[in-house]
Tab-separated table of C-alpha atoms and ligand atoms in Angstrom:
chain	number	residue	atom	x	y	z
E	1	MET	CA	0.000	0.000	0.000
E	2	TRP	CA	1.391	3.303	-1.022
E	3	LEU	CA	0.713	5.233	2.137
E	4	GLN	CA	2.973	3.110	4.255
E	5	SER	CA	6.595	3.133	5.163
E	6	ALA	CA	9.590	2.612	2.874
E	7	PRO	CA	12.241	4.805	1.306
E	8	ASN	CA	10.538	8.008	0.312
E	9	GLN	CA	10.057	8.353	-3.420
E	10	ALA	CA	6.554	9.766	-3.655
E	11	LEU	CA	6.129	13.287	-4.854
E	12	PHE	CA	3.980	16.201	-3.871
E	13	ARG	CA	3.284	18.709	-6.597
E	14	GLY	CA	3.000	22.094	-4.909
E	15	SER	CA	0.957	24.998	-6.208
E	16	SER	CA	4.057	26.316	-7.959
E	17	SER	CA	4.635	22.943	-9.659
E	18	THR	CA	7.566	22.254	-7.375
E	19	PHE	CA	7.768	18.710	-6.146
E	20	TYR	CA	7.741	18.015	-2.436
E	21	PRO	CA	7.640	14.798	-0.459
E	22	ILE	CA	4.079	13.693	0.158
E	23	ARG	CA	2.798	14.509	3.608
E	24	SER	CA	0.091	11.975	4.046
E	25	PRO	CA	-3.014	13.082	5.901
E	26	ARG	CA	-3.289	9.488	7.075
E	27	LEU	CA	-0.083	9.817	9.001
E	28	PHE	CA	-0.887	12.848	11.079
E	29	SER	CA	0.680	12.388	14.476
E	30	THR	CA	-2.681	13.076	16.086
E	31	GLY	CA	-3.883	9.827	14.521
E	32	ARG	CA	-6.937	11.477	13.011
E	33	LEU	CA	-7.746	13.060	9.714
E	34	PRO	CA	-7.943	16.836	9.750
E	35	SER	CA	-11.296	18.185	8.644
E	36	ASP	CA	-11.596	20.886	5.992
E	37	THR	CA	-12.283	23.284	8.844
E	38	ASP	CA	-8.983	22.374	10.514
E	39	GLN	CA	-7.259	22.960	7.251
E	40	THR	CA	-8.871	26.295	6.558
E	41	GLU	CA	-8.039	27.469	10.066
E	42	ALA	CA	-4.488	26.323	9.645
E	43	GLU	CA	-4.217	28.019	6.276
E	44	ASP	CA	-5.695	31.184	7.710
E	45	ALA	CA	-3.225	31.113	10.586
E	46	GLU	CA	-0.334	30.528	8.258
E	47	GLY	CA	-1.331	33.090	5.696
E	48	GLY	CA	-2.816	31.035	2.902
E	49	ASP	CA	-2.612	27.966	0.772
E	50	ASP	CA	1.156	27.677	0.583
E	51	GLY	CA	1.649	24.091	1.626
E	52	GLU	CA	2.986	24.925	5.097
E	53	PHE	CA	0.025	23.196	6.628
E	54	TRP	CA	1.571	19.987	5.430
E	55	ASP	CA	4.877	20.728	7.084
E	56	ARG	CA	3.443	19.895	10.468
E	57	GLU	CA	4.894	16.920	12.217
E	58	VAL	CA	4.140	13.988	9.967
E	59	ASP	CA	6.010	11.035	8.593
E	60	ASP	CA	7.184	10.993	5.042
E	61	VAL	CA	5.415	8.557	2.792
E	62	SER	CA	6.702	6.291	0.155
E	63	ASN	CA	5.573	5.164	-3.211
E	64	LEU	CA	5.862	1.404	-3.306
E	65	TYR	CA	4.680	1.257	-6.873
E	66	GLU	CA	7.059	0.580	-9.708
E	67	THR	CA	4.987	1.404	-12.767
E	68	ILE	CA	2.940	4.363	-11.616
E	69	LEU	CA	3.539	7.598	-9.719
E	70	ALA	CA	1.084	8.751	-7.101
E	71	GLU	CA	0.944	12.378	-6.060
E	72	ILE	CA	-1.306	14.448	-3.860
E	73	VAL	CA	-1.916	18.105	-4.671
E	74	ASP	CA	-4.255	20.886	-3.585
E	75	ASP	CA	-3.544	20.160	0.068
E	76	GLY	CA	-4.595	16.572	-0.186
E	77	ARG	CA	-7.811	17.076	-2.117
E	78	VAL	CA	-6.589	15.972	-5.544
E	79	GLY	CA	-4.759	12.752	-6.337
E	80	ILE	CA	-2.730	12.385	-9.521
E	81	ILE	CA	-1.883	8.952	-10.870
E	82	THR	CA	0.684	8.834	-13.668
E	83	ILE	CA	1.305	5.654	-15.641
E	84	ASN	CA	5.068	5.675	-15.762
E	85	ARG	CA	6.452	3.458	-18.504
E	86	PRO	CA	7.279	6.051	-21.160
E	87	GLU	CA	9.820	3.755	-22.833
E	88	VAL	CA	6.945	1.511	-23.974
E	89	LEU	CA	4.424	4.349	-24.365
E	90	ASN	CA	2.898	3.490	-20.983
E	91	ALA	CA	1.777	0.049	-22.126
E	92	LEU	CA	-0.608	-1.495	-19.627
E	93	SER	CA	1.022	-4.556	-18.127
E	94	THR	CA	-0.667	-6.640	-15.454
E	95	GLN	CA	1.520	-4.875	-12.916
E	96	VAL	CA	0.349	-1.452	-14.137
E	97	MET	CA	-3.283	-2.482	-13.911
E	98	ASP	CA	-2.834	-4.054	-10.470
E	99	GLU	CA	-1.045	-0.973	-9.185
E	100	LEU	CA	-3.631	1.326	-10.728
E	101	ALA	CA	-6.461	-0.598	-9.125
E	102	ASP	CA	-4.666	-0.555	-5.797
E	103	VAL	CA	-3.842	3.152	-5.731
E	104	LEU	CA	-7.297	4.032	-6.952
E	105	GLN	CA	-8.799	2.126	-4.059
E	106	GLU	CA	-6.448	3.923	-1.673
E	107	LEU	CA	-7.319	7.356	-2.984
E	108	ASP	CA	-11.036	6.595	-3.075
E	109	ALA	CA	-10.911	5.450	0.541
E	110	ASP	CA	-9.151	8.624	1.663
E	111	PRO	CA	-11.833	11.102	2.738
E	112	ARG	CA	-9.647	14.089	1.971
E	113	VAL	CA	-9.234	13.173	-1.704
E	114	LYS	CA	-12.125	14.678	-3.685
E	115	ALA	CA	-10.967	14.173	-7.268
E	116	ILE	CA	-8.446	11.991	-9.068
E	117	ILE	CA	-6.496	12.656	-12.267
E	118	LEU	CA	-5.148	9.820	-14.403
E	119	THR	CA	-2.468	10.559	-16.977
E	120	GLY	CA	0.560	9.065	-18.714
E	121	SER	CA	4.182	10.121	-18.436
E	122	GLY	CA	6.162	11.499	-21.350
E	123	LYS	CA	4.981	13.496	-24.309
E	124	LYS	CA	3.798	10.704	-26.582
E	125	ALA	CA	1.217	8.595	-24.840
E	126	PHE	CA	-1.510	8.309	-22.262
E	127	ALA	CA	-1.257	4.550	-22.824
E	128	ALA	CA	-0.659	2.733	-26.134
E	129	GLY	CA	-2.717	-0.253	-25.030
E	130	ALA	CA	-2.225	-3.459	-23.133
E	131	ASP	CA	1.350	-4.710	-23.055
E	132	ILE	CA	1.637	-6.749	-26.241
E	133	LYS	CA	4.892	-8.390	-25.174
E	134	GLU	CA	3.250	-9.671	-22.005
E	135	MET	CA	0.057	-10.762	-23.778
E	136	ARG	CA	1.588	-12.596	-26.715
E	137	ASP	CA	2.024	-15.955	-24.961
E	138	GLN	CA	-1.266	-15.956	-23.086
E	139	GLU	CA	-3.599	-18.911	-23.679
E	140	PHE	CA	-7.378	-18.868	-23.520
E	141	VAL	CA	-7.538	-20.621	-20.164
E	142	THR	CA	-5.023	-18.355	-18.432
E	143	ALA	CA	-6.616	-15.227	-19.919
E	144	TYR	CA	-10.135	-16.323	-19.033
E	145	LEU	CA	-9.636	-17.881	-15.612
E	146	GLY	CA	-6.952	-15.337	-14.662
E	147	ARG	CA	-9.315	-12.491	-15.591
E	148	LEU	CA	-6.522	-10.940	-17.621
E	149	LEU	CA	-6.218	-7.229	-16.866
E	150	SER	CA	-9.715	-7.032	-15.428
E	151	GLY	CA	-8.945	-5.513	-12.018
E	152	TYR	CA	-9.362	-1.951	-13.144
E	153	GLU	CA	-12.970	-2.466	-14.277
E	154	ARG	CA	-13.979	-3.207	-10.691
E	155	ALA	CA	-11.741	-0.485	-9.299
E	156	THR	CA	-13.293	2.219	-11.474
E	157	SER	CA	-16.881	1.055	-11.294
E	158	GLU	CA	-16.687	1.020	-7.515
E	159	CYS	CA	-14.806	4.316	-7.240
E	160	ARG	CA	-17.003	7.104	-5.887
E	161	THR	CA	-14.396	9.799	-6.402
E	162	PRO	CA	-14.539	11.510	-9.820
E	163	ILE	CA	-11.706	10.500	-12.155
E	164	ILE	CA	-10.421	12.849	-14.854
E	165	ALA	CA	-8.350	11.366	-17.683
E	166	ALA	CA	-5.738	13.813	-18.973
E	167	VAL	CA	-4.984	12.254	-22.347
E	168	ASN	CA	-1.721	13.346	-23.840
E	169	GLY	CA	-0.804	11.519	-27.063
E	170	TYR	CA	-1.840	7.961	-27.841
E	171	ALA	CA	-4.795	6.383	-26.062
E	172	LEU	CA	-4.993	3.160	-28.017
E	173	GLY	CA	-6.616	-0.187	-27.296
E	174	GLY	CA	-6.673	-0.656	-23.526
E	175	GLY	CA	-5.467	2.956	-23.234
E	176	CYS	CA	-8.587	4.239	-24.982
E	177	GLU	CA	-10.696	1.916	-22.855
E	178	LEU	CA	-8.982	3.122	-19.706
E	179	ALA	CA	-9.693	6.759	-20.624
E	180	MET	CA	-13.337	5.918	-21.315
E	181	MET	CA	-13.667	4.316	-17.881
E	182	CYS	CA	-12.852	7.679	-16.341
E	183	ASP	CA	-15.626	10.213	-15.739
E	184	ILE	CA	-14.234	13.108	-17.772
E	185	ILE	CA	-11.672	13.125	-20.575
E	186	LEU	CA	-9.548	16.199	-21.262
E	187	ALA	CA	-7.695	15.812	-24.547
E	188	GLY	CA	-4.256	17.282	-25.145
E	189	GLU	CA	-3.905	18.692	-28.652
E	190	ASN	CA	-1.930	15.607	-29.736
E	191	ALA	CA	-4.391	13.088	-28.291
E	192	VAL	CA	-5.160	10.104	-30.508
E	193	PHE	CA	-7.920	7.667	-29.598
E	194	GLY	CA	-8.164	4.306	-31.303
E	195	GLN	CA	-8.993	0.616	-30.950
E	196	PRO	CA	-6.387	-1.178	-33.064
E	197	GLU	CA	-6.792	-4.586	-31.389
E	198	THR	CA	-8.057	-6.374	-34.502
E	199	ASN	CA	-4.645	-5.740	-36.087
E	200	LEU	CA	-3.231	-7.990	-33.383
E	201	GLY	CA	-5.789	-10.751	-33.735
E	202	VAL	CA	-7.874	-9.800	-30.701
E	203	ILE	CA	-10.801	-7.544	-29.925
E	204	PRO	CA	-11.070	-4.787	-27.285
E	205	GLY	CA	-11.134	-6.445	-23.883
E	206	MET	CA	-11.825	-3.799	-21.307
E	207	GLY	CA	-15.189	-2.374	-22.297
E	208	GLY	CA	-14.190	-0.788	-25.620
E	209	THR	CA	-16.947	-2.417	-27.656
E	210	GLN	CA	-19.519	-1.177	-25.157
E	211	ARG	CA	-18.252	2.273	-24.242
E	212	LEU	CA	-16.983	3.484	-27.618
E	213	ILE	CA	-20.380	2.954	-29.240
E	214	ARG	CA	-21.970	5.067	-26.510
E	215	ALA	CA	-19.336	7.755	-26.915
E	216	VAL	CA	-19.117	8.097	-30.699
E	217	GLY	CA	-22.110	6.221	-32.127
E	218	LYS	CA	-22.372	2.823	-33.803
E	219	SER	CA	-21.030	3.594	-37.250
E	220	ARG	CA	-17.861	5.375	-36.080
E	221	ALA	CA	-17.239	2.783	-33.356
E	222	MET	CA	-17.661	-0.062	-35.830
E	223	GLU	CA	-15.380	1.660	-38.317
E	224	MET	CA	-12.643	2.009	-35.717
E	225	ILE	CA	-12.958	-1.415	-34.110
E	226	LEU	CA	-13.494	-3.469	-37.268
E	227	SER	CA	-10.734	-1.764	-39.259
E	228	GLY	CA	-8.302	-1.293	-36.386
E	229	ALA	CA	-7.579	2.080	-38.005
E	230	HIS	CA	-9.242	5.472	-38.537
E	231	PHE	CA	-8.231	6.882	-35.180
E	232	ILE	CA	-9.899	9.909	-33.604
E	233	ASP	CA	-7.900	13.083	-32.970
E	234	ALA	CA	-8.505	15.583	-30.170
E	235	GLU	CA	-10.827	17.854	-32.152
E	236	GLU	CA	-12.981	14.982	-33.329
E	237	ALA	CA	-13.034	13.483	-29.841
E	238	VAL	CA	-14.536	16.706	-28.531
E	239	SER	CA	-16.943	17.153	-31.413
E	240	ARG	CA	-18.302	13.636	-30.843
E	241	GLY	CA	-18.491	13.944	-27.067
E	242	LEU	CA	-15.756	11.395	-26.323
E	243	ALA	CA	-13.696	14.146	-24.653
E	244	SER	CA	-14.964	17.335	-23.097
E	245	ARG	CA	-12.251	19.834	-24.133
E	246	VAL	CA	-9.033	20.145	-26.113
E	247	ILE	CA	-6.229	21.673	-24.076
E	248	THR	CA	-3.482	23.266	-26.140
E	249	GLY	CA	0.052	24.145	-25.033
E	250	GLY	CA	1.540	20.731	-24.260
E	251	PRO	CA	1.484	18.252	-21.372
E	252	GLU	CA	2.093	20.825	-18.637
E	253	LYS	CA	-0.917	22.879	-19.717
E	254	LEU	CA	-2.996	19.720	-19.919
E	255	ILE	CA	-2.126	18.753	-16.356
E	256	GLU	CA	-2.738	22.313	-15.189
E	257	ALA	CA	-6.193	22.255	-16.777
E	258	ALA	CA	-6.927	18.866	-15.201
E	259	ILE	CA	-5.817	20.127	-11.785
E	260	ASP	CA	-7.959	23.263	-12.159
E	261	LEU	CA	-10.979	21.136	-12.998
E	262	ALA	CA	-10.226	18.728	-10.143
E	263	LYS	CA	-9.960	21.669	-7.742
E	264	GLN	CA	-13.340	22.975	-8.868
E	265	ILE	CA	-14.861	19.589	-8.092
E	266	ALA	CA	-12.903	19.266	-4.856
E	267	ARG	CA	-14.283	22.459	-3.333
E	268	LEU	CA	-17.813	21.011	-3.460
E	269	SER	CA	-19.518	18.594	-1.099
E	270	GLY	CA	-17.971	15.128	-1.477
E	271	PRO	CA	-21.192	13.136	-0.957
E	272	VAL	CA	-23.140	15.382	-3.332
E	273	VAL	CA	-20.532	14.988	-6.076
E	274	ALA	CA	-20.441	11.208	-5.490
E	275	MET	CA	-24.220	10.962	-5.843
E	276	ALA	CA	-24.147	13.113	-8.986
E	277	LYS	CA	-21.465	10.853	-10.471
E	278	GLU	CA	-23.400	7.696	-9.672
E	279	ALA	CA	-26.614	9.136	-11.067
E	280	VAL	CA	-24.981	10.171	-14.355
E	281	ASN	CA	-23.223	6.811	-14.717
E	282	SER	CA	-26.556	5.056	-14.191
E	283	ALA	CA	-27.611	6.382	-17.584
E	284	ASN	CA	-25.389	3.719	-19.138
E	285	ASP	CA	-26.709	0.893	-16.992
E	286	LEU	CA	-30.401	1.645	-16.514
E	287	GLY	CA	-33.354	2.542	-18.706
E	288	LEU	CA	-34.658	6.132	-18.635
E	289	SER	CA	-37.421	5.678	-16.079
E	290	GLU	CA	-35.215	3.640	-13.716
E	291	GLY	CA	-32.439	6.201	-14.112
E	292	VAL	CA	-34.751	9.105	-13.366
E	293	LYS	CA	-36.078	7.278	-10.293
E	294	LYS	CA	-32.539	6.759	-9.040
E	295	GLU	CA	-31.723	10.416	-9.660
E	296	ASN	CA	-34.824	11.455	-7.733
E	297	LEU	CA	-33.836	9.270	-4.805
E	298	PHE	CA	-30.360	10.813	-4.705
E	299	PHE	CA	-31.862	14.300	-5.093
E	300	SER	CA	-34.113	13.667	-2.079
E	301	ALA	CA	-31.165	12.248	-0.142
E	302	CYS	CA	-29.290	15.546	-0.600
E	303	PHE	CA	-31.834	17.179	1.733
E	304	GLY	CA	-30.548	14.981	4.537
E	305	LEU	CA	-27.120	16.603	4.241
E	306	TYR	CA	-25.686	19.498	6.203
E	307	ASP	CA	-24.051	20.593	2.938
E	308	GLN	CA	-27.432	21.176	1.274
E	309	LYS	CA	-28.445	23.559	4.061
E	310	GLU	CA	-25.039	25.218	3.919
E	311	GLY	CA	-25.005	25.547	0.108
E	312	MET	CA	-28.439	27.099	-0.098
E	313	SER	CA	-27.916	29.329	2.959
E	314	ALA	CA	-24.612	30.569	1.542
E	315	PHE	CA	-26.307	31.490	-1.729
E	316	LEU	CA	-29.070	33.391	0.027
E	317	GLU	CA	-26.616	35.119	2.359
E	318	LYS	CA	-24.373	36.024	-0.594
E	319	ARG	CA	-21.295	34.323	0.832
E	320	LYS	CA	-19.047	31.407	-0.123
E	321	ALA	CA	-20.272	27.998	1.037
E	322	ARG	CA	-18.123	26.025	3.458
E	323	PHE	CA	-18.955	22.423	2.797
E	324	GLU	CA	-18.203	19.801	5.423
E	325	ASN	CA	-18.859	16.647	3.407
E	326	ARG	CA	-21.768	15.597	5.560
S	1	CO8	N1	2.724	-2.943	-25.726
S	1	CO8	C1	4.033	-3.109	-25.568
S	1	CO8	N2	4.962	-2.273	-26.074
S	1	CO8	C2	4.527	-1.212	-26.772
S	1	CO8	C3	3.160	-0.977	-26.986
S	1	CO8	C4	2.228	-1.889	-26.416
S	1	CO8	N3	0.904	-1.736	-26.527
S	1	CO8	N4	3.033	0.144	-27.725
S	1	CO8	C5	4.267	0.594	-27.947
S	1	CO8	N5	5.178	-0.235	-27.392
S	1	CO8	C6	6.634	-0.106	-27.396
S	1	CO8	C7	7.211	-0.445	-28.750
S	1	CO8	O1	7.371	-1.841	-28.889
S	1	CO8	C8	8.508	0.312	-28.696
S	1	CO8	O2	9.423	-0.434	-27.939
S	1	CO8	P1	10.963	-0.619	-28.461
S	1	CO8	O3	11.536	0.775	-28.392
S	1	CO8	O4	11.547	-1.562	-27.470
S	1	CO8	O5	10.874	-1.131	-29.852
S	1	CO8	C9	8.183	1.552	-27.913
S	1	CO8	O6	6.989	1.254	-27.209
S	1	CO8	C10	7.912	2.753	-28.794
S	1	CO8	O7	6.925	2.408	-29.733
S	1	CO8	P2	7.098	2.624	-31.314
S	1	CO8	O8	8.525	2.554	-31.699
S	1	CO8	O9	6.168	1.691	-31.999
S	1	CO8	O10	6.603	4.147	-31.440
S	1	CO8	P3	5.965	4.834	-32.718
S	1	CO8	O11	5.907	6.289	-32.419
S	1	CO8	O12	6.660	4.411	-33.961
S	1	CO8	O13	4.466	4.259	-32.812
S	1	CO8	C11	2.318	3.596	-31.901
S	1	CO8	C12	3.552	4.560	-31.804
S	1	CO8	C13	1.565	3.900	-33.186
S	1	CO8	C14	1.450	3.873	-30.695
S	1	CO8	C15	2.828	2.141	-31.922
S	1	CO8	O14	3.717	1.969	-30.839
S	1	CO8	C16	1.727	1.128	-31.788
S	1	CO8	O15	1.033	0.869	-32.735
S	1	CO8	N6	1.601	0.510	-30.578
S	1	CO8	C17	0.636	-0.538	-30.347
S	1	CO8	C18	-0.768	0.003	-30.227
S	1	CO8	C19	-1.749	-1.116	-30.056
S	1	CO8	O16	-1.891	-1.976	-30.912
S	1	CO8	N7	-2.460	-1.119	-28.926
S	1	CO8	C20	-3.445	-2.116	-28.625
S	1	CO8	C21	-2.810	-3.203	-27.797
S	1	CO8	S1	-3.926	-4.542	-27.526
S	1	CO8	C22	-4.931	-3.972	-26.262
S	1	CO8	O17	-4.787	-2.896	-25.765
S	1	CO8	C23	-5.989	-4.921	-25.827
S	1	CO8	C24	-6.764	-4.321	-24.696
S	1	CO8	C25	-7.437	-5.407	-23.922
S	1	CO8	C26	-7.814	-4.953	-22.531
S	1	CO8	C27	-6.647	-4.677	-21.715
S	1	CO8	C28	-6.876	-3.700	-20.651
S	1	CO8	C29	-5.677	-3.004	-20.145
């Protein structure tokens, strides 16, 4: 688990893009998680959001992962997961998928983390698909009974925290599927989405046949999957609704935009955002009337929250809401 002891390699991306050692909120010497109120008071006392809050007495944390980097930014509210195999265009090996599933579970379980960003390292790829070298010698029985590369499906479907894919470069095969399993896709100007599996004698294996058709329509999805070609660039991805925005200016700008978006989500009430996410995702799983019923139930549930009273009172009193995630 990444929030436990070992030589410190994990990184903390400060507001100025400097890297600092992670100061894990789980390891506060008080043995409890600080609430947002604690944090705001601490920030106020220390003159703002400059990271000093995290310099209180805590243990350093390590990153036990070998194929991904895990970072915490925005004072613990935003997690960034970077697939870190640039030499093979971030190909998704079993180890990558296991580590992704594991860190995602960790971040989702951390009550301070309100949004998660998933990206790939280097300038060329988000992920160029499952690791072909690793897959080549698989047999049917080992792939089927071993649930080859299937851990992430569970990890994302059970994740209540919003996940933003920052897609820089190739998102092919499993990489495209991985991006589509996230809640929002931001496309760097060089993003390329495609499902070239048929070229390799296989078909998409992580939801591509189901999610691509919903994202780009049957004809375009069929064209891509059956031909293994005719990839989608960033502009087309946005025009078809596969991605929400194109971010120009390179990988740094893309990450900045993803962090800005994550921060906007993170300042809201955690349970409200989680219910909104689940309600929207239900549209893919349920029929219209069942989906609307579920939405209505969640909507009603919001009125049991302190944050609903706070949000509406703040609006009427013309002040900023201070949500407490309850
Ligand atoms: N697996 C393993 N290695 C890869 C992969 C991959 N998917 N993609 C690239 N690499 C390696 C290359 O072998 C190369 O390594 P080396 O330097 O040792 O030769 C290195 O990355 C750089 O790649 P290229 O030299 O090919 O770079 P180019 O800029 O010339 O081309 C491409 C970039 C077009 C992206 C090209 O690398 C390519 O076509 N890659 C394969 C794309 C692909 O077919 N992806 C689908 C894989 S199958 C799949 O994803 C099934 C999903 C099933 C579900 C799994 C869930 C995770």
